[in-house]
Structure formats: C-alpha cells, structure tokens
Short mmCIF file of C-alpha atoms in Angstrom, two decimals:
data_model
loop_
_atom_site.label_atom_id
_atom_site.label_comp_id
_atom_site.label_asym_id
_atom_site.label_seq_id
_atom_site.Cartn_x
_atom_site.Cartn_y
_atom_site.Cartn_z
CA MET A 1 0.00 0.00 0.00
CA ILE A 2 2.75 2.41 0.89
CA ALA A 3 4.34 1.92 -2.52
CA SER A 4 1.41 3.72 -4.06
CA SER A 5 1.45 6.58 -1.58
CA GLY A 6 3.11 8.84 -4.07
CA THR A 7 6.74 8.41 -3.09
CA GLY A 8 7.20 4.75 -3.93
CA ASP A 9 10.22 4.78 -1.65
CA PRO A 10 11.21 1.24 -0.69
CA ALA A 11 12.64 2.41 2.64
CA THR A 12 9.24 3.74 3.68
CA ALA A 13 7.71 0.47 2.61
CA ASP A 14 9.95 -1.39 5.05
CA ILE A 15 9.05 0.85 7.93
CA TYR A 16 5.45 0.40 7.03
CA ARG A 17 5.71 -3.35 7.06
CA LEU A 18 7.47 -3.30 10.41
CA LYS A 19 4.84 -1.11 11.92
CA ARG A 20 1.99 -3.17 10.70
CA GLY A 21 3.66 -6.42 11.61
CA THR A 22 3.23 -9.55 9.58
CA PRO A 23 -0.46 -9.99 9.03
CA LYS A 24 -1.82 -13.21 10.41
CA THR A 25 -2.43 -15.69 7.63
CA MET A 26 -6.11 -16.11 7.09
CA LYS A 27 -8.33 -19.03 6.31
CA VAL A 28 -10.90 -17.95 3.78
CA ILE A 29 -13.98 -19.86 2.66
CA PHE A 30 -15.55 -19.02 -0.67
CA ALA A 31 -19.08 -20.26 -1.10
CA VAL A 32 -19.34 -21.07 -4.78
CA ASP A 33 -22.26 -21.78 -7.06
CA ASP A 34 -22.65 -21.27 -10.79
CA SER A 35 -24.34 -17.86 -10.59
CA LYS A 36 -22.80 -14.64 -11.84
CA TYR A 37 -22.89 -13.28 -8.30
CA SER A 38 -20.59 -16.00 -7.12
CA ASP A 39 -18.26 -15.38 -10.07
CA TYR A 40 -18.14 -11.71 -9.26
CA ALA A 41 -17.51 -12.37 -5.57
CA LEU A 42 -14.56 -14.61 -6.31
CA GLU A 43 -13.19 -12.21 -8.88
CA SER A 44 -13.33 -9.11 -6.73
CA VAL A 45 -12.11 -10.70 -3.52
CA SER A 46 -9.30 -12.68 -5.11
CA SER A 47 -7.96 -9.49 -6.67
CA ARG A 48 -6.93 -8.29 -3.19
CA PRO A 49 -3.31 -8.69 -2.09
CA TRP A 50 -3.74 -11.76 0.10
CA PRO A 51 -0.50 -12.51 1.92
CA THR A 52 1.50 -15.65 1.13
CA GLY A 53 0.27 -18.58 3.12
CA THR A 54 -3.40 -17.65 2.97
CA GLN A 55 -5.55 -20.74 2.84
CA PHE A 56 -8.56 -20.70 0.57
CA ARG A 57 -11.28 -23.26 0.54
CA LEU A 58 -13.85 -23.31 -2.22
CA LEU A 59 -17.05 -24.80 -0.91
CA SER A 60 -20.00 -25.87 -2.97
CA VAL A 61 -23.16 -27.35 -1.54
CA LEU A 62 -25.62 -29.71 -3.23
CA GLU A 63 -28.97 -28.92 -1.73
CA LEU A 64 -31.00 -31.50 -3.60
CA SER A 65 -31.79 -34.67 -1.77
CA ARG A 66 -29.87 -37.61 -3.11
CA GLN A 67 -30.89 -38.43 -6.68
CA SER A 68 -30.43 -41.65 -8.49
CA GLU A 69 -26.81 -42.71 -8.55
CA GLU A 70 -26.31 -41.72 -12.16
CA ILE A 71 -27.68 -38.17 -11.83
CA HIS A 72 -25.79 -37.70 -8.61
CA GLU A 73 -22.52 -38.68 -10.21
CA LYS A 74 -23.17 -36.27 -13.04
CA LEU A 75 -23.98 -33.42 -10.66
CA VAL A 76 -20.90 -34.00 -8.57
CA ALA A 77 -18.72 -34.19 -11.66
CA GLY A 78 -20.13 -30.89 -12.91
CA VAL A 79 -19.55 -29.15 -9.59
CA LYS A 80 -16.06 -30.64 -9.35
CA GLN A 81 -15.23 -29.19 -12.74
CA LEU A 82 -16.58 -25.76 -11.72
CA LEU A 83 -14.57 -25.77 -8.51
CA LYS A 84 -11.46 -26.88 -10.32
CA THR A 85 -11.57 -23.97 -12.79
CA LYS A 86 -12.05 -21.52 -9.95
CA ALA A 87 -9.33 -23.10 -7.83
CA ASP A 88 -6.92 -22.91 -10.77
CA MET A 89 -7.77 -19.26 -11.19
CA LEU A 90 -7.03 -18.59 -7.52
CA THR A 91 -3.76 -20.51 -7.64
CA THR A 92 -2.56 -18.49 -10.64
CA LEU A 93 -3.45 -15.24 -8.89
CA HIS A 94 -1.90 -16.21 -5.56
CA PRO A 95 0.87 -18.74 -6.17
CA GLY A 96 1.89 -18.70 -2.51
CA SER A 97 -1.50 -19.69 -1.18
CA GLN A 98 -3.08 -23.04 -0.55
CA VAL A 99 -6.31 -23.74 -2.35
CA ASP A 100 -8.54 -26.72 -1.77
CA THR A 101 -12.09 -27.55 -2.68
CA ARG A 102 -14.97 -29.27 -0.99
CA ILE A 103 -18.44 -30.38 -1.97
CA MET A 104 -21.09 -31.00 0.67
CA GLN A 105 -24.61 -32.28 0.75
CA GLY A 106 -27.34 -30.52 2.70
CA SER A 107 -28.58 -27.03 3.41
CA CYS A 108 -26.29 -24.28 2.19
CA LYS A 109 -26.33 -22.21 5.33
CA GLU A 110 -25.74 -25.17 7.65
CA ALA A 111 -22.97 -26.49 5.46
CA ILE A 112 -21.11 -23.19 5.36
CA LEU A 113 -21.44 -22.71 9.12
CA GLN A 114 -20.33 -26.26 9.83
CA GLU A 115 -17.34 -25.97 7.55
CA ALA A 116 -16.38 -22.59 9.00
CA GLY A 117 -16.55 -24.01 12.52
CA ASP A 118 -14.70 -27.27 11.83
CA TRP A 119 -11.97 -25.70 9.76
CA GLY A 120 -11.63 -22.60 11.94
CA ALA A 121 -12.18 -20.13 9.11
CA ASP A 122 -11.47 -16.43 9.64
CA HIS A 123 -13.46 -15.09 6.76
CA ILE A 124 -16.40 -16.24 4.67
CA VAL A 125 -17.09 -14.79 1.24
CA VAL A 126 -20.51 -15.16 -0.36
CA GLY A 127 -22.14 -13.49 -3.31
CA SER A 128 -25.26 -11.50 -2.69
CA HIS A 129 -28.28 -13.38 -3.81
CA GLY A 130 -27.18 -16.73 -4.89
CA ARG A 131 -29.86 -18.45 -6.87
CA LYS A 132 -32.38 -18.84 -4.09
CA GLY A 133 -32.58 -15.38 -2.69
CA VAL A 134 -33.89 -13.08 -5.38
CA GLN A 135 -37.28 -12.82 -3.78
CA LYS A 136 -35.87 -12.42 -0.33
CA PHE A 137 -35.52 -8.69 0.18
CA LEU A 138 -32.66 -8.33 -2.27
CA LEU A 139 -30.41 -10.31 0.04
CA GLY A 140 -29.69 -13.96 -0.43
CA SER A 141 -31.25 -16.13 2.23
CA VAL A 142 -27.94 -17.89 2.73
CA ALA A 143 -26.09 -14.65 3.29
CA GLU A 144 -28.71 -13.47 5.74
CA GLY A 145 -28.56 -16.69 7.72
CA LEU A 146 -24.80 -16.43 8.00
CA LEU A 147 -24.81 -12.87 9.33
CA GLY A 148 -26.20 -13.62 12.72
CA GLN A 149 -24.63 -17.02 13.27
CA ALA A 150 -21.11 -17.13 11.87
CA HIS A 151 -18.30 -16.87 14.43
CA CYS A 152 -16.05 -15.14 11.93
CA THR A 153 -16.37 -12.20 9.57
CA VAL A 154 -18.69 -12.53 6.61
CA GLU A 155 -18.22 -10.64 3.39
CA ILE A 156 -21.23 -10.24 1.17
CA VAL A 157 -20.14 -9.22 -2.28
CA ARG A 158 -22.67 -7.41 -4.38
CA LEU A 159 -22.45 -6.45 -8.02
CA LYS A 160 -22.35 -2.70 -7.81
CA ASN A 161 -25.77 -1.26 -8.54
CA ALA A 162 -27.20 -4.75 -8.92
CA LYS A 163 -30.24 -3.38 -7.15
CA SER A 164 -31.36 -1.45 -10.19
CA GLU A 165 -31.21 -4.47 -12.48
CA MET B 1 -11.54 1.67 -3.25
CA LYS B 2 -13.83 3.57 -0.96
CA VAL B 3 -14.84 1.97 2.33
CA VAL B 4 -17.43 3.32 4.75
CA VAL B 5 -17.07 2.17 8.36
CA PRO B 6 -20.06 2.95 10.57
CA VAL B 7 -19.19 2.54 14.24
CA GLN B 8 -21.45 2.45 17.25
CA ASP B 9 -19.42 2.27 20.44
CA ALA B 10 -15.87 1.92 21.75
CA LYS B 11 -15.88 -1.87 21.68
CA CYS B 12 -17.15 -1.77 18.13
CA ALA B 13 -14.37 0.69 17.21
CA ASP B 14 -11.70 -1.62 18.63
CA THR B 15 -13.02 -4.77 16.96
CA LEU B 16 -13.42 -3.08 13.59
CA GLY B 17 -9.99 -1.47 13.97
CA ALA B 18 -8.35 -4.84 14.61
CA PHE B 19 -10.09 -6.36 11.63
CA ILE B 20 -9.23 -3.51 9.27
CA ARG B 21 -5.54 -3.67 10.28
CA ASN B 22 -5.39 -7.33 9.36
CA TYR B 23 -7.26 -7.33 6.10
CA PRO B 24 -5.31 -7.26 2.80
CA TRP B 25 -6.66 -4.04 1.33
CA PRO B 26 -5.81 -3.01 -2.22
CA THR B 27 -3.41 -0.14 -2.78
CA ASP B 28 -5.56 2.93 -3.26
CA MET B 29 -7.78 3.21 -0.21
CA GLU B 30 -10.20 5.75 1.14
CA PHE B 31 -11.87 5.17 4.50
CA GLN B 32 -14.82 7.10 5.84
CA VAL B 33 -15.54 6.50 9.50
CA ALA B 34 -19.12 7.36 10.41
CA HIS B 35 -21.12 7.54 13.60
CA ILE B 36 -24.87 7.93 13.71
CA VAL B 37 -26.17 10.00 16.62
CA GLN B 38 -29.53 8.69 17.68
CA PRO B 39 -32.06 11.47 18.24
CA VAL B 40 -34.17 11.48 21.41
CA LEU B 41 -37.29 9.90 20.03
CA VAL B 42 -39.52 10.52 23.05
CA ASN B 43 -39.66 14.13 22.14
CA SER B 44 -40.71 13.63 18.56
CA PHE B 45 -43.55 11.29 19.43
CA MET B 46 -45.17 12.76 22.47
CA SER B 47 -43.37 15.94 23.40
CA LEU B 48 -42.74 14.57 26.88
CA LEU B 49 -39.51 16.47 27.16
CA PRO B 50 -39.14 20.12 26.24
CA ALA B 51 -36.61 20.69 23.47
CA PRO B 52 -33.95 22.38 25.62
CA LEU B 53 -33.73 19.24 27.77
CA THR B 54 -33.18 16.88 24.87
CA LEU B 55 -30.64 19.23 23.38
CA SER B 56 -28.11 18.46 26.09
CA ILE B 57 -28.64 14.74 25.60
CA ILE B 58 -27.95 15.08 21.88
CA GLU B 59 -24.87 17.16 22.63
CA GLU B 60 -23.59 14.50 24.99
CA ARG B 61 -24.17 11.78 22.40
CA THR B 62 -22.45 13.84 19.74
CA ARG B 63 -19.41 14.33 21.98
CA GLU B 64 -19.23 10.61 22.67
CA GLY B 65 -19.58 9.88 18.98
CA GLU B 66 -16.73 12.20 18.13
CA VAL B 67 -14.43 10.37 20.55
CA ILE B 68 -15.35 6.96 19.11
CA VAL B 69 -14.94 8.08 15.51
CA LYS B 70 -11.59 9.65 16.34
CA ARG B 71 -10.42 6.46 18.01
CA LEU B 72 -11.12 4.31 14.97
CA SER B 73 -9.84 6.80 12.42
CA ASP B 74 -6.59 7.12 14.38
CA THR B 75 -6.17 3.34 14.32
CA ILE B 76 -6.70 3.27 10.57
CA LYS B 77 -4.37 6.21 9.97
CA GLU B 78 -1.67 4.53 11.99
CA ALA B 79 -2.01 1.24 10.13
CA PHE B 80 -2.32 2.75 6.66
CA PRO B 81 -0.49 6.08 6.53
CA SER B 82 -1.13 6.40 2.81
CA ALA B 83 -4.89 5.94 2.97
CA ARG B 84 -7.25 8.89 3.04
CA VAL B 85 -9.37 8.83 6.17
CA SER B 86 -12.36 11.07 6.78
CA GLU B 87 -14.81 11.29 9.65
CA VAL B 88 -18.50 12.05 9.63
CA LEU B 89 -21.21 12.39 12.28
CA ILE B 90 -24.84 12.17 11.25
CA GLU B 91 -27.95 12.56 13.36
CA GLY B 92 -30.82 10.24 12.60
CA ASP B 93 -31.93 6.65 12.34
CA ALA B 94 -28.93 4.32 12.04
CA LYS B 95 -30.25 2.02 9.30
CA SER B 96 -31.54 4.61 6.88
CA GLU B 97 -28.72 7.07 7.48
CA ILE B 98 -26.04 4.46 6.81
CA VAL B 99 -27.76 3.35 3.62
CA SER B 100 -28.15 6.90 2.36
CA LEU B 101 -24.55 7.66 3.28
CA LEU B 102 -23.48 4.67 1.17
CA GLU B 103 -25.56 5.87 -1.74
CA GLU B 104 -24.32 9.43 -1.54
CA SER B 105 -20.66 8.63 -1.12
CA ASP B 106 -20.69 5.98 -3.87
CA ALA B 107 -18.82 3.57 -1.61
CA ASP B 108 -17.50 0.22 -2.78
CA LEU B 109 -17.76 -1.51 0.55
CA VAL B 110 -19.22 -1.09 4.00
CA VAL B 111 -17.55 -2.64 7.06
CA LEU B 112 -20.08 -3.18 9.82
CA GLY B 113 -20.16 -4.61 13.30
CA SER B 114 -22.96 -6.99 14.21
CA HIS B 115 -24.22 -6.70 17.79
CA VAL B 116 -26.02 -9.94 18.21
CA LYS B 117 -26.13 -10.02 22.00
CA THR B 118 -28.38 -6.99 22.10
CA ALA B 119 -32.14 -7.42 22.07
CA MET B 120 -32.41 -6.36 18.46
CA GLN B 121 -30.19 -9.22 17.23
CA GLY B 122 -28.00 -7.24 14.89
CA SER B 123 -30.92 -5.57 13.19
CA VAL B 124 -28.92 -2.61 11.92
CA SER B 125 -26.30 -4.73 10.17
CA ARG B 126 -29.03 -6.93 8.72
CA ALA B 127 -30.99 -3.99 7.37
CA VAL B 128 -27.94 -2.23 6.00
CA VAL B 129 -26.72 -5.36 4.24
CA ALA B 130 -30.16 -5.92 2.76
CA HIS B 131 -30.48 -2.40 1.38
CA SER B 132 -26.90 -1.39 0.73
CA PRO B 133 -25.97 -0.60 -2.87
CA CYS B 134 -22.50 -2.10 -2.39
CA SER B 135 -20.67 -5.06 -0.87
CA ALA B 136 -20.65 -5.49 2.88
CA MET B 137 -18.42 -7.07 5.49
CA VAL B 138 -20.00 -8.01 8.76
CA ILE B 139 -17.80 -8.46 11.81
CA PRO B 140 -19.23 -10.04 14.95
CA ILE B 141 -18.53 -7.68 17.85
CA GLU B 142 -19.03 -10.24 20.59
CA GLN B 143 -16.91 -13.37 20.56
CA ARG B 144 -19.02 -16.18 19.22
CA GLU B 145 -18.46 -19.88 19.46
CA PRO B 146 -18.06 -21.74 16.18
CA LYS B 147 -21.19 -23.65 15.39
CA LYS B 148 -21.23 -27.18 16.76
CA THR B 149 -23.69 -29.49 15.13
CA LYS B 150 -24.52 -32.96 16.32
CA ASP B 151 -25.39 -34.55 13.02
CA LYS B 152 -22.74 -33.47 10.59
CA LEU B 153 -23.63 -32.93 6.97
CA HIS B 154 -22.30 -35.36 4.44
CA ILE B 155 -19.07 -34.32 2.75
CA ILE B 156 -19.12 -35.64 -0.80
CA VAL B 157 -15.60 -34.71 -1.88
#
C-alpha cells in the first residue's frame, strides 16, 4: 500500500511493514455456485493482495436430496469441474497460497457454518443473492442466515448497482 | 476503493480497527468513519420532554460519537499512513442514514459490526446489508463460538 502513496520509496515500505507487523495468515472460505454473483464475488475478492500462506477453501453445496446414482454422479462431476476452474484461477493469482475444494450435501447455510466451525475459518465470502434469494428482500437467504450465526467475519459481495437491475 | 465504516461504540471501534488492520486491502484506499447519533425519540412522538432538555442529551451523544470516531480513524491512519481517512457524524436513524450515506458517497464496501447479543439481534447490520448498494463485510462484535452441530452434513468430496 505504501508503494502507491506517491513516493514509492522502498525504505518507507519497510518501515510500514514493520509497523503493521506480519499480518496473520487467514483461512478464507468461498461459497461457490454457478451464478454470476458467485463469479463476481470470487473475482473481486481474489484481486486483493492476500499474503502468502493464505488458505482458501472453495465450498460448494448440493442442496437437492440424493438423486439416483447416475444423476448424482453427473452433478458431482459438474460441480467438481466448476470448482477446479475456480481453484486454478485462484492458484494463478496467488501462487503462494493453498487452495482446496470441498463439496457438501445438505442445506447451504448449515454447510457453510459447519465448515467454517470445523476448519476454523477467519473469513467467509458469499455473493449476494445466490440463486435462491432473489425474492428475499434483495439479500440472499444464505447470506442473511450467515450474518447472525457465523463466528467469523462474513463478506457479502454485491455487483455494484445490482439493485437497479 | 472507498470503504465506509459505521461505528457504534468503543468496543465496536476496537473490533473493527483490529479487523481492518489485518485485512489485505488493495493499494488505493479511502476510509470514511461514520457515527450515527440517535435522536431522542420521546420528544418527537409525544413531546414529553421540552426541546432544551433533549438538546443536552444530543450534545452529549455527539461528543461521545466524536471520541469513538476519532479512536477508529486514528487506528486506521496509523495502520495505513497512505490511505485517506475522513470522519462524519450524522444525526438520525442508524439504518436509513447508513444506507443513504453509502448511496451518496458511492462507496465500494461497508464494514459493519454486528451486535447480536443486544435485544435487536444485529438488526442494523441486517438492514444495512439488505439495502446497501455495495458489498458489505460483517464483523461479529461479541466473541461467538463456532457452530457445533450434532449430526454433521455429508461431505461428498
């Protein structure tokens, strides 16, 4: 940040880093689905300068009750592919970070909370209205459920001026 | 990137300050620290208190607000010397004032505390997130336990 402060003086940058201390490495969960909101969330948040050693976990939840074996396999394969592309994107952007993926079965909100608790996440990133929430007061129902219950910080990413769409 | 940080009390200021210090912000940052001074509503509904009496209450609240805003903006200035930091005090209803501040200032992000232990269950953060024109980060002010569930959901992969 200091590099852009006008001077670009490396000496100042060092002082700045000392003052701020090494930021604690964070564990970040991205809730991913195939909506444009989720794409945008990942894009905008991954563009930030995450420090080396940040751990990302891409989480996708299948909410449907278990289908026939064949359909289920197909679904999982599709989601796996989606997560893989996004994970690759993250790895290219942040070579020093660890990226893993996870697919869960059940309710979205419960799954995200459970994962955040078990893994000890520091930050959860969700897109504003995922596919369920359009009717729900402009805020995704998943995002709203997380707000009051998550033990860590929750970032709700909204397409700017999405409201007017 | 422009970030609006509404802050309610000292504890809120400290928690938000700690979070903001730790977060990997992009290079060009502008922070606006805001405090909403709650008007004395009794007066507007029923005129139970004559205006001169409520005036001193508002003044007291404004003074307190100034201290809190200063505290947080100092923390941010210390952590990010290159960022622009401004302060603002607004009188009115927290939810609607924060939302209109976000609209006016064309902010990219709002960083909010969520006070869930109060009777209103984080109603301000909920309302702001629902109506905000931009992204939002919600930070729990009180320490919360990670969720423990008895029957774990099935992990497929």
